[in-house]
């Protein structure tokens, strides 16, 4: 879902206000709540450091321009492969990629490829460490594979309905 | 350090930084919920029905906003509370594939019909993906 700016801060402030409210009426509940939250933070923070490094590395090596160059020149099954790989390795907010996708559309790339690309953006390689914190490798591997297949089916559906869009 | 690398580090820091307030808020909220909400409430939210659970999970994932990191933490914690894997899977898949917040931008740049159709299909497929994934790993 969407990357947010101030809405995230408002949300955090609302939660802190809720803690204050709870504290007024049931102060004894605050410490257990914070302790439980802290136990989650303890697991998540080291993983966030790793995610930061992976995101920086992917941002360094992958840009909308480089992906556009490959997708624009490819055809047939190669286009699907680029749509899948491009979606998986693309980083940053999705709206950053809309102009590139619009440009590809102008160049004659179909909605099918665009839909497949966007769907594969859901596969976040830099976020694998945090997934591994909660889910096992088998689950992540199967989910990734099923999502790639789903992205192709969605792409093919869009190819069929291209004229109606 | 070259300029591109500095930019990439700044972009990654911005991305993580943007997700931190929501992630912190969600984790603090989980702490409150853990203290106040009895674990017995979760089975009432999710029916353990293989068709209904992913629909509820996808519905929740579609309307909640935030970085995917938040969805994994929230989904993982729901799993620990006894919510079914199929519901949690649908939840985390719809969180990242259905983009109601970005819908206006997507519609403006890529076409209204495409944006609406893509989000509807993504919602439906989050349910199918969840059921298929859980079915395969249960084999």
mmCIF file of C-alpha atoms in Angstrom:
data_model
loop_
_atom_site.group_PDB
_atom_site.id
_atom_site.type_symbol
_atom_site.label_atom_id
_atom_site.label_comp_id
_atom_site.label_asym_id
_atom_site.label_seq_id
_atom_site.Cartn_x
_atom_site.Cartn_y
_atom_site.Cartn_z
ATOM 1 C CA UNK A 1 0.000 0.000 0.000
ATOM 2 C CA UNK A 2 0.910 3.633 -0.167
ATOM 3 C CA UNK A 3 3.970 5.287 1.269
ATOM 4 C CA UNK A 4 2.829 8.004 3.590
ATOM 5 C CA UNK A 5 4.361 11.204 4.903
ATOM 6 C CA UNK A 6 2.506 13.098 7.620
ATOM 7 C CA UNK A 7 -0.261 10.513 7.977
ATOM 8 C CA UNK A 8 2.269 8.160 9.600
ATOM 9 C CA UNK A 9 3.233 10.772 12.164
ATOM 10 C CA UNK A 10 -0.442 11.524 12.896
ATOM 11 C CA UNK A 11 -1.035 7.805 13.359
ATOM 12 C CA UNK A 12 1.882 7.516 15.809
ATOM 13 C CA UNK A 13 0.642 10.583 17.718
ATOM 14 C CA UNK A 14 -2.828 9.017 17.910
ATOM 15 C CA UNK A 15 -1.365 5.830 19.382
ATOM 16 C CA UNK A 16 0.634 7.867 21.906
ATOM 17 C CA UNK A 17 -2.556 9.760 22.810
ATOM 18 C CA UNK A 18 -4.266 6.402 23.300
ATOM 19 C CA UNK A 19 -1.441 5.318 25.626
ATOM 20 C CA UNK A 20 -1.882 8.560 27.588
ATOM 21 C CA UNK A 21 -5.618 7.955 27.860
ATOM 22 C CA UNK A 22 -5.091 4.370 28.984
ATOM 23 C CA UNK A 23 -2.438 5.565 31.434
ATOM 24 C CA UNK A 24 -4.914 7.944 33.093
ATOM 25 C CA UNK A 25 -7.436 5.169 33.761
ATOM 26 C CA UNK A 26 -5.249 2.043 34.015
ATOM 27 C CA UNK A 27 -1.644 2.992 34.612
ATOM 28 C CA UNK A 28 -0.782 -0.616 35.553
ATOM 29 C CA UNK A 29 -1.522 -1.722 31.952
ATOM 30 C CA UNK A 30 1.034 0.601 30.359
ATOM 31 C CA UNK A 31 4.190 -1.245 31.422
ATOM 32 C CA UNK A 32 3.091 -4.713 30.175
ATOM 33 C CA UNK A 33 2.008 -3.130 26.860
ATOM 34 C CA UNK A 34 5.328 -1.334 26.441
ATOM 35 C CA UNK A 35 7.255 -4.477 27.428
ATOM 36 C CA UNK A 36 5.424 -6.502 24.790
ATOM 37 C CA UNK A 37 6.031 -3.792 22.153
ATOM 38 C CA UNK A 38 9.687 -3.638 23.163
ATOM 39 C CA UNK A 39 10.040 -7.385 22.607
ATOM 40 C CA UNK A 40 8.827 -6.861 19.020
ATOM 41 C CA UNK A 41 11.117 -3.833 18.501
ATOM 42 C CA UNK A 42 14.065 -5.886 19.724
ATOM 43 C CA UNK A 43 13.510 -8.360 16.885
ATOM 44 C CA UNK A 44 12.597 -5.834 14.196
ATOM 45 C CA UNK A 45 15.298 -3.158 14.618
ATOM 46 C CA UNK A 46 18.358 -5.269 13.605
ATOM 47 C CA UNK A 47 16.390 -6.493 10.574
ATOM 48 C CA UNK A 48 15.575 -2.890 9.599
ATOM 49 C CA UNK A 49 19.308 -2.123 9.470
ATOM 50 C CA UNK A 50 19.806 -5.009 7.053
ATOM 51 C CA UNK A 51 16.784 -3.890 4.992
ATOM 52 C CA UNK A 52 18.237 -0.379 4.796
ATOM 53 C CA UNK A 53 21.495 -1.737 3.334
ATOM 54 C CA UNK A 54 19.654 -3.939 0.813
ATOM 55 C CA UNK A 55 17.352 -1.084 -0.259
ATOM 56 C CA UNK A 56 20.306 1.262 -0.776
ATOM 57 C CA UNK A 57 22.117 -1.385 -2.840
ATOM 58 C CA UNK A 58 19.069 -2.044 -5.035
ATOM 59 C CA UNK A 59 18.396 1.656 -5.487
ATOM 60 C CA UNK A 60 22.035 2.093 -6.549
ATOM 61 C CA UNK A 61 21.949 -0.604 -9.199
ATOM 62 C CA UNK A 62 18.346 -0.319 -10.467
ATOM 63 C CA UNK A 63 16.690 2.799 -11.880
ATOM 64 C CA UNK A 64 13.471 3.424 -13.867
ATOM 65 C CA UNK A 65 15.688 4.387 -16.833
ATOM 66 C CA UNK A 66 17.679 1.118 -16.854
ATOM 67 C CA UNK A 67 14.541 -1.017 -16.565
ATOM 68 C CA UNK A 68 12.741 1.006 -19.236
ATOM 69 C CA UNK A 69 15.674 0.429 -21.612
ATOM 70 C CA UNK A 70 15.451 -3.360 -21.212
ATOM 71 C CA UNK A 71 11.646 -3.663 -21.362
ATOM 72 C CA UNK A 72 11.361 -1.308 -24.321
ATOM 73 C CA UNK A 73 13.768 -3.391 -26.418
ATOM 74 C CA UNK A 74 12.501 -6.852 -25.459
ATOM 75 C CA UNK A 75 9.679 -8.849 -27.030
ATOM 76 C CA UNK A 76 7.806 -12.158 -26.680
ATOM 77 C CA UNK A 77 8.507 -14.143 -23.543
ATOM 78 C CA UNK A 78 11.513 -11.909 -22.783
ATOM 79 C CA UNK A 79 9.144 -9.015 -22.180
ATOM 80 C CA UNK A 80 7.309 -11.035 -19.533
ATOM 81 C CA UNK A 81 10.621 -11.987 -17.933
ATOM 82 C CA UNK A 82 11.632 -8.317 -17.822
ATOM 83 C CA UNK A 83 8.219 -7.304 -16.472
ATOM 84 C CA UNK A 84 8.600 -9.872 -13.654
ATOM 85 C CA UNK A 85 12.256 -9.154 -12.870
ATOM 86 C CA UNK A 86 11.780 -5.410 -13.311
ATOM 87 C CA UNK A 87 8.873 -5.416 -10.869
ATOM 88 C CA UNK A 88 10.774 -7.505 -8.330
ATOM 89 C CA UNK A 89 13.975 -5.449 -8.348
ATOM 90 C CA UNK A 90 12.348 -2.010 -8.627
ATOM 91 C CA UNK A 91 12.495 -0.085 -5.381
ATOM 92 C CA UNK A 92 11.066 3.154 -4.004
ATOM 93 C CA UNK A 93 7.510 4.454 -4.039
ATOM 94 C CA UNK A 94 5.267 3.104 -6.797
ATOM 95 C CA UNK A 95 4.334 6.615 -7.998
ATOM 96 C CA UNK A 96 8.001 7.078 -8.938
ATOM 97 C CA UNK A 97 7.499 4.322 -11.527
ATOM 98 C CA UNK A 98 4.184 5.495 -13.011
ATOM 99 C CA UNK A 99 5.830 8.007 -15.409
ATOM 100 C CA UNK A 100 8.126 5.241 -16.724
ATOM 101 C CA UNK A 101 5.174 2.900 -17.196
ATOM 102 C CA UNK A 102 3.228 5.662 -18.959
ATOM 103 C CA UNK A 103 6.199 6.184 -21.281
ATOM 104 C CA UNK A 104 6.379 2.446 -21.987
ATOM 105 C CA UNK A 105 2.658 2.481 -22.792
ATOM 106 C CA UNK A 106 3.283 5.264 -25.326
ATOM 107 C CA UNK A 107 6.044 3.118 -26.856
ATOM 108 C CA UNK A 108 3.511 0.355 -27.459
ATOM 109 C CA UNK A 109 3.970 -1.833 -24.384
ATOM 110 C CA UNK A 110 0.590 -3.331 -23.440
ATOM 111 C CA UNK A 111 -1.343 -3.078 -20.196
ATOM 112 C CA UNK A 112 -0.573 -6.759 -19.599
ATOM 113 C CA UNK A 113 3.109 -6.076 -19.157
ATOM 114 C CA UNK A 114 2.398 -3.033 -16.996
ATOM 115 C CA UNK A 115 0.016 -5.006 -14.755
ATOM 116 C CA UNK A 116 2.584 -7.813 -14.414
ATOM 117 C CA UNK A 117 5.309 -5.301 -13.560
ATOM 118 C CA UNK A 118 3.187 -3.596 -10.881
ATOM 119 C CA UNK A 119 2.075 -6.921 -9.361
ATOM 120 C CA UNK A 120 5.676 -8.112 -9.038
ATOM 121 C CA UNK A 121 6.554 -4.977 -7.119
ATOM 122 C CA UNK A 122 4.782 -6.755 -4.267
ATOM 123 C CA UNK A 123 7.715 -9.177 -4.105
ATOM 124 C CA UNK A 124 10.155 -7.225 -1.974
ATOM 125 C CA UNK A 125 13.587 -8.861 -1.926
ATOM 126 C CA UNK A 126 15.104 -6.353 0.514
ATOM 127 C CA UNK A 127 12.296 -7.161 2.965
ATOM 128 C CA UNK A 128 13.064 -10.899 3.022
ATOM 129 C CA UNK A 129 14.839 -10.642 6.407
ATOM 130 C CA UNK A 130 11.707 -9.281 8.105
ATOM 131 C CA UNK A 131 9.551 -11.954 6.450
ATOM 132 C CA UNK A 132 11.935 -14.615 7.743
ATOM 133 C CA UNK A 133 11.366 -13.271 11.229
ATOM 134 C CA UNK A 134 7.759 -14.496 11.087
ATOM 135 C CA UNK A 135 7.447 -16.935 8.173
ATOM 136 C CA UNK A 136 9.552 -19.922 7.145
ATOM 137 C CA UNK A 137 11.600 -20.255 3.958
ATOM 138 C CA UNK A 138 9.205 -22.797 2.429
ATOM 139 C CA UNK A 139 6.244 -20.451 2.853
ATOM 140 C CA UNK A 140 8.139 -17.462 1.395
ATOM 141 C CA UNK A 141 9.384 -19.512 -1.593
ATOM 142 C CA UNK A 142 5.919 -20.909 -2.411
ATOM 143 C CA UNK A 143 4.226 -17.521 -1.923
ATOM 144 C CA UNK A 144 6.769 -15.832 -4.208
ATOM 145 C CA UNK A 145 6.297 -18.461 -6.911
ATOM 146 C CA UNK A 146 2.498 -18.321 -6.681
ATOM 147 C CA UNK A 147 2.593 -14.522 -6.857
ATOM 148 C CA UNK A 148 4.777 -14.611 -9.975
ATOM 149 C CA UNK A 149 2.320 -17.026 -11.633
ATOM 150 C CA UNK A 150 -0.595 -14.807 -10.528
ATOM 151 C CA UNK A 151 1.172 -11.773 -12.035
ATOM 152 C CA UNK A 152 1.426 -13.591 -15.375
ATOM 153 C CA UNK A 153 -2.267 -14.580 -15.295
ATOM 154 C CA UNK A 154 -3.213 -10.965 -14.481
ATOM 155 C CA UNK A 155 -0.966 -9.808 -17.333
ATOM 156 C CA UNK A 156 -2.634 -12.223 -19.750
ATOM 157 C CA UNK A 157 -6.103 -11.092 -18.600
ATOM 158 C CA UNK A 158 -5.127 -7.490 -19.346
ATOM 159 C CA UNK A 159 -3.828 -8.503 -22.764
ATOM 160 C CA UNK A 160 -7.281 -9.971 -23.512
ATOM 161 C CA UNK A 161 -9.159 -6.875 -22.335
ATOM 162 C CA UNK A 162 -6.631 -4.316 -23.659
ATOM 163 C CA UNK A 163 -9.092 -2.940 -26.264
ATOM 164 C CA UNK A 164 -11.766 -2.287 -23.657
ATOM 165 C CA UNK A 165 -9.485 -0.152 -21.472
ATOM 166 C CA UNK B 1 31.638 8.325 -2.092
ATOM 167 C CA UNK B 2 30.023 8.932 -5.495
ATOM 168 C CA UNK B 3 26.922 11.067 -5.866
ATOM 169 C CA UNK B 4 24.675 8.176 -6.992
ATOM 170 C CA UNK B 5 25.612 6.094 -3.927
ATOM 171 C CA UNK B 6 24.869 9.042 -1.637
ATOM 172 C CA UNK B 7 21.484 9.453 -3.335
ATOM 173 C CA UNK B 8 20.733 5.731 -2.958
ATOM 174 C CA UNK B 9 21.614 5.811 0.747
ATOM 175 C CA UNK B 10 19.449 8.922 1.164
ATOM 176 C CA UNK B 11 16.546 7.262 -0.716
ATOM 177 C CA UNK B 12 16.791 4.119 1.437
ATOM 178 C CA UNK B 13 17.001 6.224 4.610
ATOM 179 C CA UNK B 14 13.963 8.253 3.487
ATOM 180 C CA UNK B 15 12.003 5.097 2.718
ATOM 181 C CA UNK B 16 12.827 3.488 6.078
ATOM 182 C CA UNK B 17 12.307 6.837 7.839
ATOM 183 C CA UNK B 18 8.857 7.259 6.257
ATOM 184 C CA UNK B 19 7.809 3.816 7.426
ATOM 185 C CA UNK B 20 9.089 4.257 10.994
ATOM 186 C CA UNK B 21 6.198 6.312 12.458
ATOM 187 C CA UNK B 22 3.559 3.813 11.253
ATOM 188 C CA UNK B 23 5.694 0.813 12.194
ATOM 189 C CA UNK B 24 6.324 2.250 15.670
ATOM 190 C CA UNK B 25 2.631 3.101 16.053
ATOM 191 C CA UNK B 26 1.540 -0.368 14.966
ATOM 192 C CA UNK B 27 3.997 -2.096 17.318
ATOM 193 C CA UNK B 28 2.874 0.096 20.239
ATOM 194 C CA UNK B 29 -0.746 -0.659 19.326
ATOM 195 C CA UNK B 30 0.008 -4.388 19.237
ATOM 196 C CA UNK B 31 1.360 -3.987 22.806
ATOM 197 C CA UNK B 32 -1.924 -2.405 23.954
ATOM 198 C CA UNK B 33 -4.015 -4.995 22.109
ATOM 199 C CA UNK B 34 -1.935 -7.809 23.662
ATOM 200 C CA UNK B 35 -2.716 -6.418 27.129
ATOM 201 C CA UNK B 36 -6.392 -5.553 26.660
ATOM 202 C CA UNK B 37 -7.823 -7.840 24.017
ATOM 203 C CA UNK B 38 -8.268 -11.462 25.063
ATOM 204 C CA UNK B 39 -6.778 -13.949 22.624
ATOM 205 C CA UNK B 40 -10.183 -15.599 22.369
ATOM 206 C CA UNK B 41 -11.409 -12.622 20.298
ATOM 207 C CA UNK B 42 -9.347 -13.550 17.212
ATOM 208 C CA UNK B 43 -11.261 -16.703 16.373
ATOM 209 C CA UNK B 44 -14.404 -14.544 16.353
ATOM 210 C CA UNK B 45 -12.891 -12.122 13.806
ATOM 211 C CA UNK B 46 -11.720 -14.988 11.621
ATOM 212 C CA UNK B 47 -14.000 -17.936 11.180
ATOM 213 C CA UNK B 48 -11.380 -20.563 10.250
ATOM 214 C CA UNK B 49 -13.366 -20.901 7.033
ATOM 215 C CA UNK B 50 -10.920 -21.429 4.173
ATOM 216 C CA UNK B 51 -12.932 -19.121 1.885
ATOM 217 C CA UNK B 52 -14.184 -16.481 4.322
ATOM 218 C CA UNK B 53 -10.881 -15.957 6.176
ATOM 219 C CA UNK B 54 -8.864 -14.858 3.121
ATOM 220 C CA UNK B 55 -11.706 -12.520 2.091
ATOM 221 C CA UNK B 56 -11.586 -10.855 5.533
ATOM 222 C CA UNK B 57 -7.764 -10.815 5.399
ATOM 223 C CA UNK B 58 -7.748 -9.269 1.913
ATOM 224 C CA UNK B 59 -10.352 -6.695 2.938
ATOM 225 C CA UNK B 60 -8.214 -5.624 5.899
ATOM 226 C CA UNK B 61 -5.009 -5.574 3.842
ATOM 227 C CA UNK B 62 -6.673 -3.457 1.146
ATOM 228 C CA UNK B 63 -7.831 -0.675 3.440
ATOM 229 C CA UNK B 64 -4.875 -0.464 5.822
ATOM 230 C CA UNK B 65 -1.951 1.697 4.747
ATOM 231 C CA UNK B 66 1.775 1.651 5.338
ATOM 232 C CA UNK B 67 5.084 0.159 4.306
ATOM 233 C CA UNK B 68 5.069 -3.618 3.623
ATOM 234 C CA UNK B 69 7.374 -4.032 6.639
ATOM 235 C CA UNK B 70 4.384 -3.099 8.800
ATOM 236 C CA UNK B 71 2.189 -5.699 7.097
ATOM 237 C CA UNK B 72 4.740 -8.462 7.759
ATOM 238 C CA UNK B 73 5.041 -7.509 11.442
ATOM 239 C CA UNK B 74 1.262 -7.190 11.827
ATOM 240 C CA UNK B 75 0.600 -10.384 9.831
ATOM 241 C CA UNK B 76 3.252 -12.272 11.796
ATOM 242 C CA UNK B 77 1.791 -11.142 15.113
ATOM 243 C CA UNK B 78 -1.731 -12.127 13.962
ATOM 244 C CA UNK B 79 -0.333 -15.541 13.087
ATOM 245 C CA UNK B 80 1.152 -15.848 16.581
ATOM 246 C CA UNK B 81 -2.278 -14.976 18.008
ATOM 247 C CA UNK B 82 -3.776 -17.968 16.225
ATOM 248 C CA UNK B 83 -5.189 -16.347 13.079
ATOM 249 C CA UNK B 84 -5.064 -18.801 10.175
ATOM 250 C CA UNK B 85 -2.161 -18.711 7.713
ATOM 251 C CA UNK B 86 -4.547 -18.331 4.770
ATOM 252 C CA UNK B 87 -6.054 -15.153 6.278
ATOM 253 C CA UNK B 88 -2.631 -13.713 7.114
ATOM 254 C CA UNK B 89 -1.323 -14.537 3.622
ATOM 255 C CA UNK B 90 -4.288 -12.801 1.979
ATOM 256 C CA UNK B 91 -3.713 -9.860 4.323
ATOM 257 C CA UNK B 92 -0.022 -9.365 3.438
ATOM 258 C CA UNK B 93 -0.580 -9.970 -0.296
ATOM 259 C CA UNK B 94 -3.459 -7.488 -0.608
ATOM 260 C CA UNK B 95 -1.506 -4.944 1.477
ATOM 261 C CA UNK B 96 1.171 -4.791 -1.233
ATOM 262 C CA UNK B 97 -0.886 -5.447 -4.379
ATOM 263 C CA UNK B 98 -4.057 -3.416 -3.818
ATOM 264 C CA UNK B 99 -3.297 0.308 -3.812
ATOM 265 C CA UNK B 100 -6.391 2.302 -2.947
ATOM 266 C CA UNK B 101 -4.292 5.274 -1.809
ATOM 267 C CA UNK B 102 -2.330 5.387 -5.081
ATOM 268 C CA UNK B 103 -5.462 4.793 -7.159
ATOM 269 C CA UNK B 104 -5.888 8.475 -8.192
ATOM 270 C CA UNK B 105 -2.232 8.728 -9.315
ATOM 271 C CA UNK B 106 -2.410 5.377 -11.089
ATOM 272 C CA UNK B 107 -5.682 6.368 -12.790
ATOM 273 C CA UNK B 108 -4.299 9.732 -13.914
ATOM 274 C CA UNK B 109 -1.113 8.330 -15.434
ATOM 275 C CA UNK B 110 -2.177 4.883 -16.635
ATOM 276 C CA UNK B 111 -5.920 5.267 -17.191
ATOM 277 C CA UNK B 112 -8.942 5.073 -14.896
ATOM 278 C CA UNK B 113 -10.311 1.780 -16.254
ATOM 279 C CA UNK B 114 -6.902 0.112 -16.047
ATOM 280 C CA UNK B 115 -6.301 1.318 -12.465
ATOM 281 C CA UNK B 116 -9.742 0.199 -11.250
ATOM 282 C CA UNK B 117 -9.575 -3.162 -13.061
ATOM 283 C CA UNK B 118 -6.035 -3.812 -11.792
ATOM 284 C CA UNK B 119 -6.996 -3.134 -8.174
ATOM 285 C CA UNK B 120 -10.134 -5.307 -8.388
ATOM 286 C CA UNK B 121 -8.147 -8.139 -9.984
ATOM 287 C CA UNK B 122 -5.379 -7.749 -7.384
ATOM 288 C CA UNK B 123 -7.963 -8.042 -4.600
ATOM 289 C CA UNK B 124 -9.449 -11.207 -6.112
ATOM 290 C CA UNK B 125 -5.991 -12.658 -6.742
ATOM 291 C CA UNK B 126 -4.840 -11.954 -3.176
ATOM 292 C CA UNK B 127 -7.504 -14.451 -2.078
ATOM 293 C CA UNK B 128 -6.580 -16.980 -4.785
ATOM 294 C CA UNK B 129 -2.838 -16.601 -4.053
ATOM 295 C CA UNK B 130 -3.422 -17.110 -0.317
ATOM 296 C CA UNK B 131 -5.541 -20.250 -0.774
ATOM 297 C CA UNK B 132 -3.134 -21.708 -3.369
ATOM 298 C CA UNK B 133 -0.028 -20.980 -1.282
ATOM 299 C CA UNK B 134 -1.432 -22.513 1.883
ATOM 300 C CA UNK B 135 -2.776 -25.502 -0.072
ATOM 301 C CA UNK B 136 0.662 -26.165 -1.622
ATOM 302 C CA UNK B 137 2.586 -25.960 1.657
ATOM 303 C CA UNK B 138 0.061 -28.219 3.345
ATOM 304 C CA UNK B 139 0.732 -31.006 0.810
#
